[in-house]
Coordinates of C-alpha atoms in Angstrom, one line a residue:
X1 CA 1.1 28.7 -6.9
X2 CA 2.4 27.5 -3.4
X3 CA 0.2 24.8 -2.1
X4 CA 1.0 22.5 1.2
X5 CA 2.6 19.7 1.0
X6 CA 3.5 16.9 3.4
X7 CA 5.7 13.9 2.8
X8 CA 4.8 11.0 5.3
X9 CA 6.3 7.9 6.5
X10 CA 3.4 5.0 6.8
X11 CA 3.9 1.8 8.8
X12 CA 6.0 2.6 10.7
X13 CA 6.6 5.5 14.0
X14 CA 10.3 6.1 13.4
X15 CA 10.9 8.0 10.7
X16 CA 12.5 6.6 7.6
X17 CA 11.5 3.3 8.3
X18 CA 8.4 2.5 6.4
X19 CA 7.4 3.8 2.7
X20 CA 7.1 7.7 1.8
X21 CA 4.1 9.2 0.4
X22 CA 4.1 12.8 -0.8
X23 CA 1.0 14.3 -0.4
X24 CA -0.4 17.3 -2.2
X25 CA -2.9 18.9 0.1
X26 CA -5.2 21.2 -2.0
X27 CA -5.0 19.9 -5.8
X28 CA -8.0 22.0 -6.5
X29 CA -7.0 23.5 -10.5
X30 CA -4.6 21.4 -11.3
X31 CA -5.1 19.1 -14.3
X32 CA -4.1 15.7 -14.8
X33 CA -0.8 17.1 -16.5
X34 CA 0.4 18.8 -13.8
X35 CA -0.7 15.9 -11.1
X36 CA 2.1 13.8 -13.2
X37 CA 4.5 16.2 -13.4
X38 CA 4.8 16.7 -10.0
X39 CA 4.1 13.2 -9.2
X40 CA 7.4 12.2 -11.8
X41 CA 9.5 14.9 -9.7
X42 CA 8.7 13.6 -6.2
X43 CA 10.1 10.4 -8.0
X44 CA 8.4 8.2 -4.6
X45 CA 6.2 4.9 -5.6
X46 CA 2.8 7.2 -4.9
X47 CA 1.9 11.2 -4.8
X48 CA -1.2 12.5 -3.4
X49 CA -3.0 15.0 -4.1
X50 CA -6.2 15.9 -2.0
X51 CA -9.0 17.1 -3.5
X52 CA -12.8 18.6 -2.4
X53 CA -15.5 15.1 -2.1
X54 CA -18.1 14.5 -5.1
X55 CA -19.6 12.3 -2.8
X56 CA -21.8 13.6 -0.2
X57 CA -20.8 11.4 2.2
X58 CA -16.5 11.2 2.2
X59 CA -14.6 14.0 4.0
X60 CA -12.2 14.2 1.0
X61 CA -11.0 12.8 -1.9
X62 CA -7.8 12.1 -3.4
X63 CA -6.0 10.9 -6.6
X64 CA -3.2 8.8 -6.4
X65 CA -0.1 8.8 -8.9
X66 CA 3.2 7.1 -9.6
X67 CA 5.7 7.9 -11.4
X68 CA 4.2 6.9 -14.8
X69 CA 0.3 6.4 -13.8
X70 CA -2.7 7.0 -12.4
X71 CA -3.9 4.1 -9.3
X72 CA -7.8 3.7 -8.2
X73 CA -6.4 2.3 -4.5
X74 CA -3.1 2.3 -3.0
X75 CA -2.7 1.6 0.6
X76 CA 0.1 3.7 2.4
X77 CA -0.7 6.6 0.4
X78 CA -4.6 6.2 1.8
X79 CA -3.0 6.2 5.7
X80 CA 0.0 8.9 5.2
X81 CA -3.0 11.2 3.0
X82 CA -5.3 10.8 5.8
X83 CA -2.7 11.0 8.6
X84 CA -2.1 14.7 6.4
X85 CA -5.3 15.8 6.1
X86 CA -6.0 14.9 9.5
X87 CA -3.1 16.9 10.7
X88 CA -5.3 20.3 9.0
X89 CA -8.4 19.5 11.0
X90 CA -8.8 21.8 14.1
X91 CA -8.1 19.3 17.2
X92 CA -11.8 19.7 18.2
X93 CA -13.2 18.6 14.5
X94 CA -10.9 15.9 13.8
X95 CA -13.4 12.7 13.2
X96 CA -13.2 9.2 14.2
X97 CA -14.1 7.5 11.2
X98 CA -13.0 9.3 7.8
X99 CA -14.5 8.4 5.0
X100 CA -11.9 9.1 1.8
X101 CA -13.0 8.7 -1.3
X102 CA -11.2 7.7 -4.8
X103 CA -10.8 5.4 -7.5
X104 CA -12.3 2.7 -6.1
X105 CA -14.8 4.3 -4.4
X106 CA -15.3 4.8 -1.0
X107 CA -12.6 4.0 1.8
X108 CA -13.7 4.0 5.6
X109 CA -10.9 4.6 8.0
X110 CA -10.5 4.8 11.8
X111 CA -8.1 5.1 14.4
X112 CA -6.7 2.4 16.3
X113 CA -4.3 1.7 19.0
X114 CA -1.4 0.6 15.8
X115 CA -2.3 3.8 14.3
X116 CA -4.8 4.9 11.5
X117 CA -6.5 1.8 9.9
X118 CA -8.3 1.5 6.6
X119 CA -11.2 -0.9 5.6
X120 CA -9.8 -3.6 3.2
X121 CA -11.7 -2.9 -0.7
X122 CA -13.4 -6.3 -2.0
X123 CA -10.8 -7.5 -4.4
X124 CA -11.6 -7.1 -8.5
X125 CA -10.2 -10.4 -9.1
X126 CA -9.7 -13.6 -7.2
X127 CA -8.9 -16.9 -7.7
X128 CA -6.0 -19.7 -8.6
X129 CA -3.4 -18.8 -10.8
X130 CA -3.1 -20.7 -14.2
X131 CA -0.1 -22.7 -14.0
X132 CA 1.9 -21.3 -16.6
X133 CA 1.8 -17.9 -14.9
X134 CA 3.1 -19.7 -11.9
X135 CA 5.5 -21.0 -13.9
X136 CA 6.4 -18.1 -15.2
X137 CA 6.7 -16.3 -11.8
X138 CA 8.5 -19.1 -10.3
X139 CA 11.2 -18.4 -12.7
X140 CA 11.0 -14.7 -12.6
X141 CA 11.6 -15.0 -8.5
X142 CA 14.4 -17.8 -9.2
X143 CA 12.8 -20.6 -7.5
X144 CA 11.6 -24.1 -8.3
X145 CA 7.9 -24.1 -9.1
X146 CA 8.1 -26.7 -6.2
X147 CA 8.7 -23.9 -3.6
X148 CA 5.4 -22.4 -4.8
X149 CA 3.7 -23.8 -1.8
X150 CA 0.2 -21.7 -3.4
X151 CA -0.3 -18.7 -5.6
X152 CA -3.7 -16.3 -5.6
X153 CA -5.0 -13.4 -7.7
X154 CA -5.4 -11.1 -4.9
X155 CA -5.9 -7.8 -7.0
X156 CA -7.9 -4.7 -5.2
X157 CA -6.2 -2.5 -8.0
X158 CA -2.5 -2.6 -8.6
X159 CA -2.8 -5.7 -10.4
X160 CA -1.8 -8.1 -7.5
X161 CA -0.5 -11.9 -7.6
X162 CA 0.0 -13.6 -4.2
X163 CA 2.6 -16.3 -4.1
X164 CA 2.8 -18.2 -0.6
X165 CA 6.1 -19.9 0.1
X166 CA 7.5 -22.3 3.0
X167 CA 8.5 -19.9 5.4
X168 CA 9.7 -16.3 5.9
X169 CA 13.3 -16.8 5.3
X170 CA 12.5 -17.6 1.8
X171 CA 11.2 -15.0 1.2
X172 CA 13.8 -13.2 2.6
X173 CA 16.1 -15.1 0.3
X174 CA 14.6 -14.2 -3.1
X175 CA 16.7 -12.1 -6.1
X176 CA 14.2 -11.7 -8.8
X177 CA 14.9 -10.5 -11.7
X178 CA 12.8 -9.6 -15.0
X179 CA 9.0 -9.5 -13.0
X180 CA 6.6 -8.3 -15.6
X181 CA 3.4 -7.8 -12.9
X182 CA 3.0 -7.1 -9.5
X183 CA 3.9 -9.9 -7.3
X184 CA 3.3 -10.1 -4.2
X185 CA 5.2 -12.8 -1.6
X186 CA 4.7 -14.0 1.6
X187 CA 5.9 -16.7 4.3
X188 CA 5.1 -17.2 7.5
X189 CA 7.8 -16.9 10.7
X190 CA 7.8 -19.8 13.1
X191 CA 5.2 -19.4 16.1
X192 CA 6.0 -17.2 18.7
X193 CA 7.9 -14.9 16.8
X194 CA 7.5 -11.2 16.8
X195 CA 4.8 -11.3 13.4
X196 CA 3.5 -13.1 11.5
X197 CA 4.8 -12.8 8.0
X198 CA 7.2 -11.9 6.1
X199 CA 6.0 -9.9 3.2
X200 CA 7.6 -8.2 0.0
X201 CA 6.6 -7.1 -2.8
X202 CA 8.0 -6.6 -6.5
X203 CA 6.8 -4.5 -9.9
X204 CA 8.0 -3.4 -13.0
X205 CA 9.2 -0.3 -13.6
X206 CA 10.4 0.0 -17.3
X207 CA 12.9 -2.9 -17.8
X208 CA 14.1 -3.4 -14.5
X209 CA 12.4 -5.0 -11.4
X210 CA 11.9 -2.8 -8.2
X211 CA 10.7 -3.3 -5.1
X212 CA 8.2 -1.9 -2.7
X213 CA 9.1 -1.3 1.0
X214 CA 6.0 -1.7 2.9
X215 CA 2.4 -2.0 0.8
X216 CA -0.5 -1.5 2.4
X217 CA -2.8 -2.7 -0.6
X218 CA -1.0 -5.7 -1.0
X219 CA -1.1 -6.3 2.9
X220 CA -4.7 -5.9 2.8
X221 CA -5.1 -8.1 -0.3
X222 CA -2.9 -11.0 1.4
X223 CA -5.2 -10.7 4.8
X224 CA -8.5 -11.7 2.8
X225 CA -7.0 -14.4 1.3
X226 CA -4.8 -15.7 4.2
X227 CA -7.5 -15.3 6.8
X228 CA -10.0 -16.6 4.1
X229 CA -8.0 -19.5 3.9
X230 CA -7.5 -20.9 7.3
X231 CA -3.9 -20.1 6.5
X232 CA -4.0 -17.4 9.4
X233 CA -5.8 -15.8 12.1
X234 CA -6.7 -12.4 13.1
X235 CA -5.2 -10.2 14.5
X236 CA -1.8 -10.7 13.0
X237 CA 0.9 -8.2 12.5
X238 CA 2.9 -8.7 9.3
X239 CA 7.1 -7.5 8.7
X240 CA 8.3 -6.0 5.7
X241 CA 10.9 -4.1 3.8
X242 CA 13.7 -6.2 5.7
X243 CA 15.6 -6.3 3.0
X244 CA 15.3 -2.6 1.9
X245 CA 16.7 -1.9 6.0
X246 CA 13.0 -1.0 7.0
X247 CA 11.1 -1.7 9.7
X248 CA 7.5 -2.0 8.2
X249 CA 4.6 -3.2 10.4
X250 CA 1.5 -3.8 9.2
X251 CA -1.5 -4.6 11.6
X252 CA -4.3 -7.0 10.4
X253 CA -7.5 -7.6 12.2
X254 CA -11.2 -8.4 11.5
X255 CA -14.8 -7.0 12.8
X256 CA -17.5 -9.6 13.0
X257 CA -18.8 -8.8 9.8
X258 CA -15.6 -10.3 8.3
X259 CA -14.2 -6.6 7.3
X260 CA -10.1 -6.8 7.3
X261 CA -8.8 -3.6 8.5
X262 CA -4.9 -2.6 7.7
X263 CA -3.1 -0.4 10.0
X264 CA -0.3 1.0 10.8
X265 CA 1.6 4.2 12.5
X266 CA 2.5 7.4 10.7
X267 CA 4.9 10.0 10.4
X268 CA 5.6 13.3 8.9
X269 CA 9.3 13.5 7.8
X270 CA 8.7 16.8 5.4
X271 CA 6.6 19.7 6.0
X272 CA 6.3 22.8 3.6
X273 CA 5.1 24.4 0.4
X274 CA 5.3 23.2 -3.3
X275 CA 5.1 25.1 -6.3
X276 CA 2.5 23.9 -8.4

């Protein structure tokens, strides 16, 4: 059965410069077998697949898949699904808050003047690492555990571990090799520059270590604990995928409530029909 499909470039308004998400646009009838399937084809770090809302209040929902599992929250497949889904709406019914609904639960989103922004999740788990895991990752990045300037549990899903260093060109420095969870690094450029941060971010995939090129849940993750911290100040705009040659941009800012809100521009590269 042909169904429309969209692949999107998030965080960034060139295209191929951010982080691709396919995006499925009527999964209705397909089983999880088939979602994988598909998903291991596309071979990107996240396919979507949008589906009708059990919850009265969302305008859809989706599930979101990798190449060897199921996530409850990514963030650049939330924007590039949304950006998609919007894209269906008649111009005259397109809304200005969506409401998107999956594993976690319930996602607000909105648009902004950086693009379409989502509402942070509360993170699942939070706090200091134990020192031997820092230990561990300090190794696994190949620095000194004294270049660990502070490392966070900052996980909304994925499984996310923050480590903080010095300064963005360390970051910018790093190798790893043989990471075993998702890790998450970040430094900050000197004042006056054009962001804040350099971010990057690094998971397992089998034996070997890959990296992400722009991730919005990590992004969002970092902001609640950076901002939480003192260690920044909303809004902030935040680099990454330098080393990959992208141009990521990710947007961070705040309501009064406290809310951190990611976003960042979109862009369809691929347009058409898959057979599913």
């Amino acid at each position: 059965m042909s169904r429309q499909f969209r692949q999107v470039d998030v965080f960034t308004a060139i295209p191929y410069q951010g982080n691709p998400v396919a995006v499925v646009l009527d999964g209705t009838g397909l089983d999880d077998d088939a979602m994988r399937r598909f998903a291991r084809w596309t071979n990107l770090s996240e396919t979507t697949f949008v589906l009708p809302p059990t919850a009265p209040t969302a305008d859809y929902r989706v599930r979101i898949f990798t190449p060897s599992s199921e996530l409850p929250f990514a963030g650049h497949p939330t924007l590039g699904t949304c950006h998609a889904w919007l894209a269906e709406q008649p111009a005259s019914a397109r809304p200005a808050r969506i409401i998107q609904e999956c594993g976690v639960g319930l996602v607000p989103l909105r648009h902004t003047p950086d693009g379409l922004a989502f509402a942070a999740p509360p993170l699942r788990r939070r706090g200091p690492v134990e020192a031997p895991l820092v230990a561990r990752i300090s190794t696994m990045l190949g620095i000194g555990l004294d270049d660990v300037v502070a490392a966070e549990w900052v996980d909304n899903g994925p499984g996310w571990v923050a480590v903080l260093l010095a300064d963005a060109d360390s970051v910018l420095a790093l190798r790893p090799r043989g990471v075993d969870l998702p890790v998450g690094v970040v430094g900050p450029w000197p004042p006056g520059s054009a962001t804040a941060f350099e971010v990057r971010a690094f998971l397992p995939m089998g034996d070997a270590t890959i990296e992400d090129p722009v991730t919005g849940s990590l992004n969002a993750s970092l902001a609640q604990w950076l901002l939480g911290t003192g260690r920044a100040s909303a809004p902030y705009t935040a680099s990454q995928g330098s080393v990959l040659h992208r141009a990521g941009r990710i947007h961070l800012s705040t309501d009064a409530d406290g809310t951190v809100w990611v976003a960042g521009a979109t862009v369809t590269c691929l347009s058409g029909t898959a057979e599913l």
